[in-house]
Tab-separated table of C-alpha atoms in Angstrom:
chain	number	residue	atom	x	y	z
A	146	MET	CA	65.794	76.506	1.500
A	147	PHE	CA	65.398	79.335	-1.009
A	148	GLU	CA	61.795	79.564	-2.257
A	149	LEU	CA	61.619	80.259	-5.983
A	150	TYR	CA	57.903	79.804	-6.592
A	151	ARG	CA	56.409	82.760	-4.748
A	152	LYS	CA	54.655	85.945	-5.812
A	153	ARG	CA	57.031	88.919	-5.847
A	154	GLN	CA	56.669	92.649	-6.269
A	155	LEU	CA	59.349	94.878	-7.797
A	156	GLY	CA	61.353	95.201	-4.582
A	157	ASP	CA	61.075	91.465	-3.924
A	158	ASN	CA	62.436	90.636	-7.377
A	159	LEU	CA	65.494	92.768	-6.718
A	160	GLY	CA	65.912	91.728	-3.076
A	161	ASP	CA	65.571	88.012	-3.800
A	162	THR	CA	68.192	88.279	-6.555
A	163	PHE	CA	70.810	89.433	-4.043
A	164	THR	CA	69.484	87.034	-1.388
A	165	PHE	CA	70.013	84.191	-3.847
A	166	PHE	CA	73.653	85.176	-4.355
A	167	LYS	CA	74.060	85.575	-0.594
A	168	ASN	CA	72.891	81.972	-0.108
A	169	TYR	CA	74.265	80.298	-3.226
A	170	GLY	CA	76.836	82.770	-4.603
A	171	LYS	CA	79.918	80.867	-3.470
A	172	ASN	CA	78.745	77.589	-4.981
A	173	PHE	CA	77.277	79.313	-8.048
A	174	PHE	CA	80.484	81.100	-9.048
A	175	LYS	CA	82.734	78.195	-8.040
A	176	ILE	CA	81.033	75.959	-10.606
A	177	PHE	CA	81.002	78.828	-13.108
A	178	PHE	CA	84.770	79.391	-12.898
A	179	ILE	CA	85.558	75.664	-12.947
A	180	ALA	CA	83.494	75.233	-16.113
A	181	ASN	CA	85.003	78.318	-17.788
A	182	GLY	CA	88.587	77.864	-16.560
A	183	ALA	CA	89.929	75.937	-19.560
A	184	PHE	CA	88.243	78.295	-22.028
A	185	LEU	CA	89.596	81.411	-20.309
A	186	LEU	CA	93.109	79.928	-20.172
A	187	LEU	CA	93.026	79.090	-23.876
A	188	PHE	CA	91.613	82.514	-24.697
A	189	ALA	CA	94.373	84.191	-22.645
A	190	ILE	CA	97.059	82.217	-24.538
A	191	VAL	CA	95.576	83.243	-27.910
A	192	ILE	CA	95.362	86.928	-26.899
A	193	TYR	CA	98.912	86.923	-25.519
A	194	THR	CA	100.252	85.277	-28.695
A	195	LEU	CA	98.458	87.717	-31.022
A	196	LEU	CA	99.624	90.727	-29.001
A	197	LYS	CA	103.195	89.416	-28.963
A	198	VAL	CA	103.167	88.923	-32.752
A	199	ASN	CA	101.798	92.451	-33.292
A	200	PHE	CA	104.340	94.044	-30.933
A	201	GLU	CA	107.191	92.181	-32.629
A	202	HIS	CA	106.118	93.403	-36.052
A	203	ILE	CA	105.728	96.953	-34.743
A	204	GLN	CA	109.256	96.700	-33.344
A	205	GLU	CA	110.651	95.413	-36.648
A	206	SER	CA	108.712	97.786	-38.899
A	207	GLY	CA	108.593	100.822	-36.651
A	208	LEU	CA	105.396	102.841	-36.774
A	209	GLU	CA	105.117	103.040	-40.559
A	210	ASN	CA	101.610	101.772	-41.305
A	211	ASN	CA	102.261	100.482	-44.821
A	212	GLN	CA	105.306	98.447	-43.807
A	213	LEU	CA	103.520	97.131	-40.718
A	214	LYS	CA	100.494	96.026	-42.746
A	215	SER	CA	102.628	94.264	-45.336
A	216	ASP	CA	104.665	92.470	-42.638
A	217	LEU	CA	101.539	91.285	-40.863
A	218	LEU	CA	99.934	90.139	-44.119
A	219	GLU	CA	103.109	88.274	-45.026
A	220	TYR	CA	103.126	86.562	-41.625
A	221	PHE	CA	99.504	85.438	-41.953
A	222	ASN	CA	100.018	84.304	-45.564
A	223	HIS	CA	102.871	82.015	-44.481
A	224	ASN	CA	100.841	80.601	-41.579
A	225	GLU	CA	97.382	80.207	-43.110
A	226	GLY	CA	96.775	76.723	-41.694
A	227	LEU	CA	97.642	77.748	-38.156
A	228	VAL	CA	95.569	80.941	-38.344
A	229	VAL	CA	92.504	79.156	-39.775
A	230	ALA	CA	92.786	76.364	-37.189
A	231	LEU	CA	93.069	78.872	-34.308
A	232	ILE	CA	90.088	80.869	-35.609
A	233	PHE	CA	87.970	77.717	-36.012
A	234	ILE	CA	88.851	76.432	-32.522
A	235	CYS	CA	88.212	79.816	-30.921
A	236	VAL	CA	84.860	80.299	-32.695
A	237	PHE	CA	83.721	76.770	-31.805
A	238	LEU	CA	84.752	77.087	-28.151
A	239	PHE	CA	83.282	80.578	-27.942
A	240	PHE	CA	79.957	79.296	-29.300
A	241	ILE	CA	79.797	76.353	-26.865
A	242	MET	CA	80.872	78.445	-23.877
A	243	SER	CA	78.422	81.214	-24.823
A	244	LEU	CA	75.620	78.655	-24.816
A	245	PHE	CA	76.784	77.330	-21.452
A	246	ASN	CA	77.191	80.767	-19.848
A	247	TYR	CA	73.729	81.861	-20.980
A	248	ALA	CA	72.061	78.584	-19.987
A	249	TYR	CA	73.990	78.164	-16.729
A	250	PRO	CA	71.837	80.423	-14.479
A	251	VAL	CA	68.649	78.917	-15.954
A	252	LEU	CA	69.810	75.337	-15.340
A	253	TYR	CA	71.091	76.209	-11.855
A	254	LEU	CA	67.735	77.686	-10.820
A	255	LYS	CA	65.934	74.738	-12.396
A	256	LEU	CA	67.900	72.319	-10.190
A	257	ILE	CA	67.305	74.499	-7.113
A	258	ALA	CA	63.565	74.508	-7.890
A	259	THR	CA	63.547	70.697	-7.747
A	260	GLY	CA	64.859	70.849	-4.182
A	261	LYS	CA	68.523	70.034	-4.824
A	262	GLU	CA	71.125	71.687	-2.590
A	263	ASP	CA	74.944	71.838	-2.698
A	264	LEU	CA	75.141	71.407	-6.459
A	265	GLU	CA	78.310	70.046	-8.034
A	266	THR	CA	79.968	70.756	-11.376
A	267	ASN	CA	78.827	67.348	-12.647
A	268	ASP	CA	75.185	68.262	-11.976
A	269	LEU	CA	75.403	71.354	-14.158
A	270	SER	CA	77.530	69.768	-16.887
A	271	ALA	CA	75.128	66.789	-17.101
A	272	SER	CA	72.154	69.173	-17.334
A	273	PHE	CA	73.923	71.233	-19.984
A	274	PHE	CA	74.846	68.311	-22.252
A	275	LYS	CA	71.334	66.941	-21.814
A	276	VAL	CA	69.839	70.111	-23.338
A	277	LEU	CA	72.718	70.962	-25.700
A	278	PHE	CA	70.780	69.930	-28.811
A	279	LYS	CA	67.803	72.008	-27.630
A	280	LEU	CA	70.105	74.978	-27.116
A	281	ILE	CA	71.448	74.654	-30.655
A	282	LYS	CA	67.891	74.492	-32.024
A	283	PHE	CA	66.971	77.522	-29.908
A	284	SER	CA	69.976	79.442	-31.284
A	285	ILE	CA	68.996	78.628	-34.875
A	286	GLY	CA	65.364	79.599	-34.268
A	287	TYR	CA	66.404	82.792	-32.515
A	288	LEU	CA	68.874	83.732	-35.273
A	289	PHE	CA	66.558	83.185	-38.238
A	290	LEU	CA	63.115	83.885	-36.743
A	291	VAL	CA	63.284	86.125	-33.679
A	292	PHE	CA	66.404	88.170	-34.430
A	293	PRO	CA	65.172	89.664	-37.763
A	294	VAL	CA	61.888	90.744	-36.133
A	295	LEU	CA	63.854	92.172	-33.208
A	296	ILE	CA	66.092	94.190	-35.543
A	297	ILE	CA	63.062	95.622	-37.366
A	298	ALA	CA	61.468	96.587	-34.035
A	299	LEU	CA	64.686	98.286	-32.866
A	300	ILE	CA	64.993	100.224	-36.146
A	301	ILE	CA	61.402	101.465	-35.774
A	302	LEU	CA	62.109	102.472	-32.163
A	303	PHE	CA	65.268	104.286	-33.257
A	304	PHE	CA	63.373	106.393	-35.793
A	305	LEU	CA	60.632	107.085	-33.254
A	306	CYS	CA	63.286	108.667	-31.026
A	307	PHE	CA	63.315	111.634	-33.409
A	308	ILE	CA	59.878	112.542	-32.066
A	309	ILE	CA	59.129	113.125	-28.399
A	310	ILE	CA	57.012	110.006	-27.899
A	311	GLY	CA	59.858	107.764	-29.049
A	312	ILE	CA	62.128	108.413	-26.036
A	313	PRO	CA	59.796	107.129	-23.273
A	314	LEU	CA	58.622	104.394	-25.640
A	315	ILE	CA	62.127	103.032	-26.141
A	316	MET	CA	62.748	103.116	-22.359
A	317	ILE	CA	59.753	100.794	-21.987
A	318	ALA	CA	60.269	98.694	-25.120
A	319	LEU	CA	63.941	97.754	-24.564
A	320	PRO	CA	63.487	96.149	-21.109
A	321	ALA	CA	60.197	94.631	-22.341
A	322	LEU	CA	61.928	92.960	-25.295
A	323	PHE	CA	64.834	91.869	-23.102
A	324	THR	CA	62.479	90.333	-20.527
A	325	PHE	CA	60.372	88.675	-23.219
A	326	LEU	CA	63.449	86.971	-24.729
A	327	ASN	CA	64.674	85.782	-21.322
A	328	LEU	CA	61.263	84.461	-20.294
A	329	HIS	CA	61.137	82.673	-23.632
A	330	PHE	CA	64.465	81.028	-22.831
A	331	TYR	CA	63.434	80.125	-19.278
A	332	SER	CA	60.181	78.620	-20.500
A	333	TYR	CA	61.987	76.694	-23.245
A	334	LEU	CA	64.497	75.068	-20.879
A	335	THR	CA	62.551	74.850	-17.623
A	336	GLU	CA	59.160	73.626	-18.804
A	337	GLU	CA	60.350	71.454	-21.701
A	338	LYS	CA	58.171	73.425	-24.096
A	339	ARG	CA	58.815	73.653	-27.824
A	340	PHE	CA	60.186	76.813	-29.420
A	341	PHE	CA	56.887	78.416	-30.471
A	342	GLU	CA	55.032	77.154	-27.393
A	343	SER	CA	57.562	78.812	-25.123
A	344	LEU	CA	57.439	81.947	-27.291
A	345	LYS	CA	53.683	82.269	-26.776
A	346	HIS	CA	54.024	81.419	-23.090
A	347	ALA	CA	56.650	84.151	-22.633
A	348	TYR	CA	54.278	86.669	-24.266
A	349	ASP	CA	51.520	85.670	-21.833
A	350	LEU	CA	53.888	85.957	-18.862
A	351	VAL	CA	55.049	89.461	-19.825
A	352	LYS	CA	51.414	90.649	-20.009
A	353	LEU	CA	50.605	89.064	-16.650
A	354	ASP	CA	52.382	91.702	-14.534
A	355	PHE	CA	53.795	94.080	-17.125
A	356	TRP	CA	54.854	97.169	-15.166
A	357	ASN	CA	56.305	95.264	-12.233
A	358	THR	CA	58.267	93.038	-14.628
A	359	ILE	CA	59.552	95.845	-16.826
A	360	GLY	CA	60.429	98.050	-13.854
A	361	THR	CA	62.512	95.264	-12.298
A	362	THR	CA	64.405	94.644	-15.540
A	363	PHE	CA	65.057	98.350	-16.115
A	364	ILE	CA	66.436	98.896	-12.593
A	365	ILE	CA	68.710	95.817	-12.541
A	366	MET	CA	70.080	96.677	-15.990
A	367	MET	CA	70.871	100.238	-14.888
A	368	ILE	CA	72.580	99.034	-11.702
A	369	MET	CA	74.735	96.514	-13.579
A	370	GLN	CA	75.601	99.034	-16.297
A	371	PHE	CA	76.759	101.644	-13.789
A	372	VAL	CA	78.846	99.159	-11.795
A	373	GLN	CA	80.399	97.651	-14.927
A	374	PHE	CA	81.132	101.111	-16.347
A	375	ALA	CA	82.838	102.214	-13.118
A	376	ILE	CA	85.057	99.105	-12.999
A	377	THR	CA	85.888	99.372	-16.713
A	378	MET	CA	86.895	103.020	-16.331
A	379	CYS	CA	89.164	102.165	-13.381
A	380	LEU	CA	90.901	99.455	-15.422
A	381	TYR	CA	91.116	101.814	-18.397
A	382	PHE	CA	92.873	104.565	-16.441
A	383	VAL	CA	95.236	102.081	-14.754
A	384	GLY	CA	96.042	100.622	-18.183
A	385	MET	CA	96.648	104.069	-19.688
A	386	PHE	CA	98.980	104.962	-16.799
A	387	ILE	CA	101.003	101.729	-17.196
A	388	ALA	CA	101.157	102.078	-21.004
A	389	LEU	CA	102.282	105.721	-20.727
A	390	ALA	CA	104.917	104.845	-18.123
A	391	TYR	CA	106.151	102.005	-20.343
A	392	LEU	CA	106.396	104.224	-23.451
A	393	ILE	CA	108.234	106.972	-21.534
A	394	GLY	CA	110.644	104.462	-20.017
A	395	ASN	CA	111.184	102.730	-23.364
A	396	SER	CA	111.925	105.955	-25.235
A	397	ALA	CA	114.240	107.199	-22.467
A	398	SER	CA	116.289	104.006	-22.401
A	399	ASN	CA	116.531	103.300	-26.137
A	400	HIS	CA	116.291	106.778	-27.695
A	401	THR	CA	114.646	105.151	-30.722
A	402	ASN	CA	111.229	105.145	-32.277
A	403	SER	CA	110.882	101.366	-32.063
A	404	ILE	CA	108.673	99.687	-29.491
A	405	GLU	CA	109.887	96.584	-27.736
A	406	SER	CA	107.504	93.749	-26.918
A	407	SER	CA	107.429	93.826	-23.117
A	408	PRO	CA	106.060	90.605	-21.555
A	409	LEU	CA	104.855	92.719	-18.609
A	410	LEU	CA	102.806	95.074	-20.807
A	411	ILE	CA	101.433	92.260	-22.995
A	412	GLY	CA	100.600	90.242	-19.885
A	413	PHE	CA	98.799	93.196	-18.337
A	414	ILE	CA	96.709	93.793	-21.471
A	415	THR	CA	95.851	90.089	-21.598
A	416	ILE	CA	94.791	90.099	-17.937
A	417	VAL	CA	92.635	93.195	-18.460
A	418	VAL	CA	90.852	91.589	-21.434
A	419	ILE	CA	90.215	88.372	-19.479
A	420	VAL	CA	89.022	90.327	-16.419
A	421	LEU	CA	86.578	92.307	-18.585
A	422	ILE	CA	85.253	89.071	-20.112
A	423	VAL	CA	84.830	87.522	-16.662
A	424	LEU	CA	83.127	90.646	-15.277
A	425	GLY	CA	80.804	90.752	-18.293
A	426	ASN	CA	79.775	87.151	-17.648
A	427	ILE	CA	79.318	87.761	-13.903
A	428	PHE	CA	77.060	90.767	-14.480
A	429	ASN	CA	75.172	88.844	-17.169
A	430	ASN	CA	74.629	85.983	-14.687
A	431	ILE	CA	73.231	88.412	-12.117
A	432	ILE	CA	70.798	89.830	-14.678
A	433	ILE	CA	69.697	86.367	-15.881
A	434	VAL	CA	69.154	85.221	-12.266
A	435	ASN	CA	67.050	88.344	-11.739
A	436	GLN	CA	65.027	87.359	-14.807
A	437	GLY	CA	64.643	83.973	-13.154
A	438	MET	CA	63.127	85.632	-10.078
A	439	ILE	CA	60.613	87.279	-12.404
A	440	TYR	CA	59.919	84.012	-14.215
A	441	TYR	CA	59.326	81.937	-11.076
A	442	SER	CA	57.244	84.735	-9.560
A	443	LEU	CA	54.968	84.823	-12.616
A	444	GLU	CA	54.758	81.030	-12.628
A	445	SER	CA	53.954	80.863	-8.909
A	446	GLY	CA	50.208	81.246	-9.505
A	447	ASP	CA	49.972	78.051	-11.555
A	448	LYS	CA	52.275	76.253	-9.114
A	449	GLN	CA	50.147	77.191	-6.107
A	450	GLU	CA	47.006	76.182	-8.006
A	451	SER	CA	48.430	72.754	-8.758
A	452	LYS	CA	49.444	72.356	-5.091
A	453	SER	CA	45.896	73.229	-3.992
A	454	ILE	CA	44.474	70.653	-6.397
A	455	ASP	CA	46.886	68.041	-5.034
A	456	LEU	CA	45.843	68.877	-1.469
A	457	ILE	CA	42.175	68.541	-2.396
A	458	GLY	CA	42.934	65.160	-3.941
A	459	ASP	CA	44.725	64.020	-0.790
A	460	THR	CA	41.806	65.145	1.400
A	461	THR	CA	39.328	63.303	-0.822
A	462	ASN	CA	41.338	60.076	-0.566
A	463	GLU	CA	41.238	60.300	3.223
């Protein structure tokens, strides 16, 4: 059984993150893809449809920007109801799935901490809908209370970068703010605390082992950024090669300036967009799980204290 409540140093936080995925990765991502499957399919259909419409109008109008803009505007004006409905559905689904994807690692670790093994999709979906109202309240509180303060802090840090002290300061402040927000979220969902209670608790946790915590966050963020950048660049160059080959082949066969809507090209672009979304969510899950290792490590002191008290109580009863 994977032990969450234990004191960790920087290397342990990183090592236990990958150990967790070694032990639970298959089950973790299986549930993740099952839960996101319908959303990704719908999103792929919307992207494919929009790309097809744009390619068709480019083909009809050529590459003249004014004509293309007027044709697209005319299309949207004659299909206002459909466009508004699609936008509303996509925004609503995106909001719900964003909440789920961000809460998913937290809820998964919470269930593991209670001793449950071999989790099923129903376990996570039940946990999610149980805290859905709390997640909405958290989003509102974050948007109107935390986010404005965060923006002001980032603006101040940006201007401090013009002096020498600002550069090392921002390298410390960014992972500190990121960790603080994630510990706030973990505390809010895991300990059933209220918004401001969990906010104060997150502040206390960050101070508890500051440099170890910030160092872990900085390293995992750099690792994920480099890996994601490398994969994105590979997809970018493959996409550029396919698009260039398509344009050369199209111009050679038609000898015209028009561009035909190729299902192969549109399908490839759609797949690339979906793959990038999936990869973004996977890397985000890894980072949030790493934040969970930090959270449970910082909470391990109180947990061990409570266990000691329970043991003393048991001894007294004997």
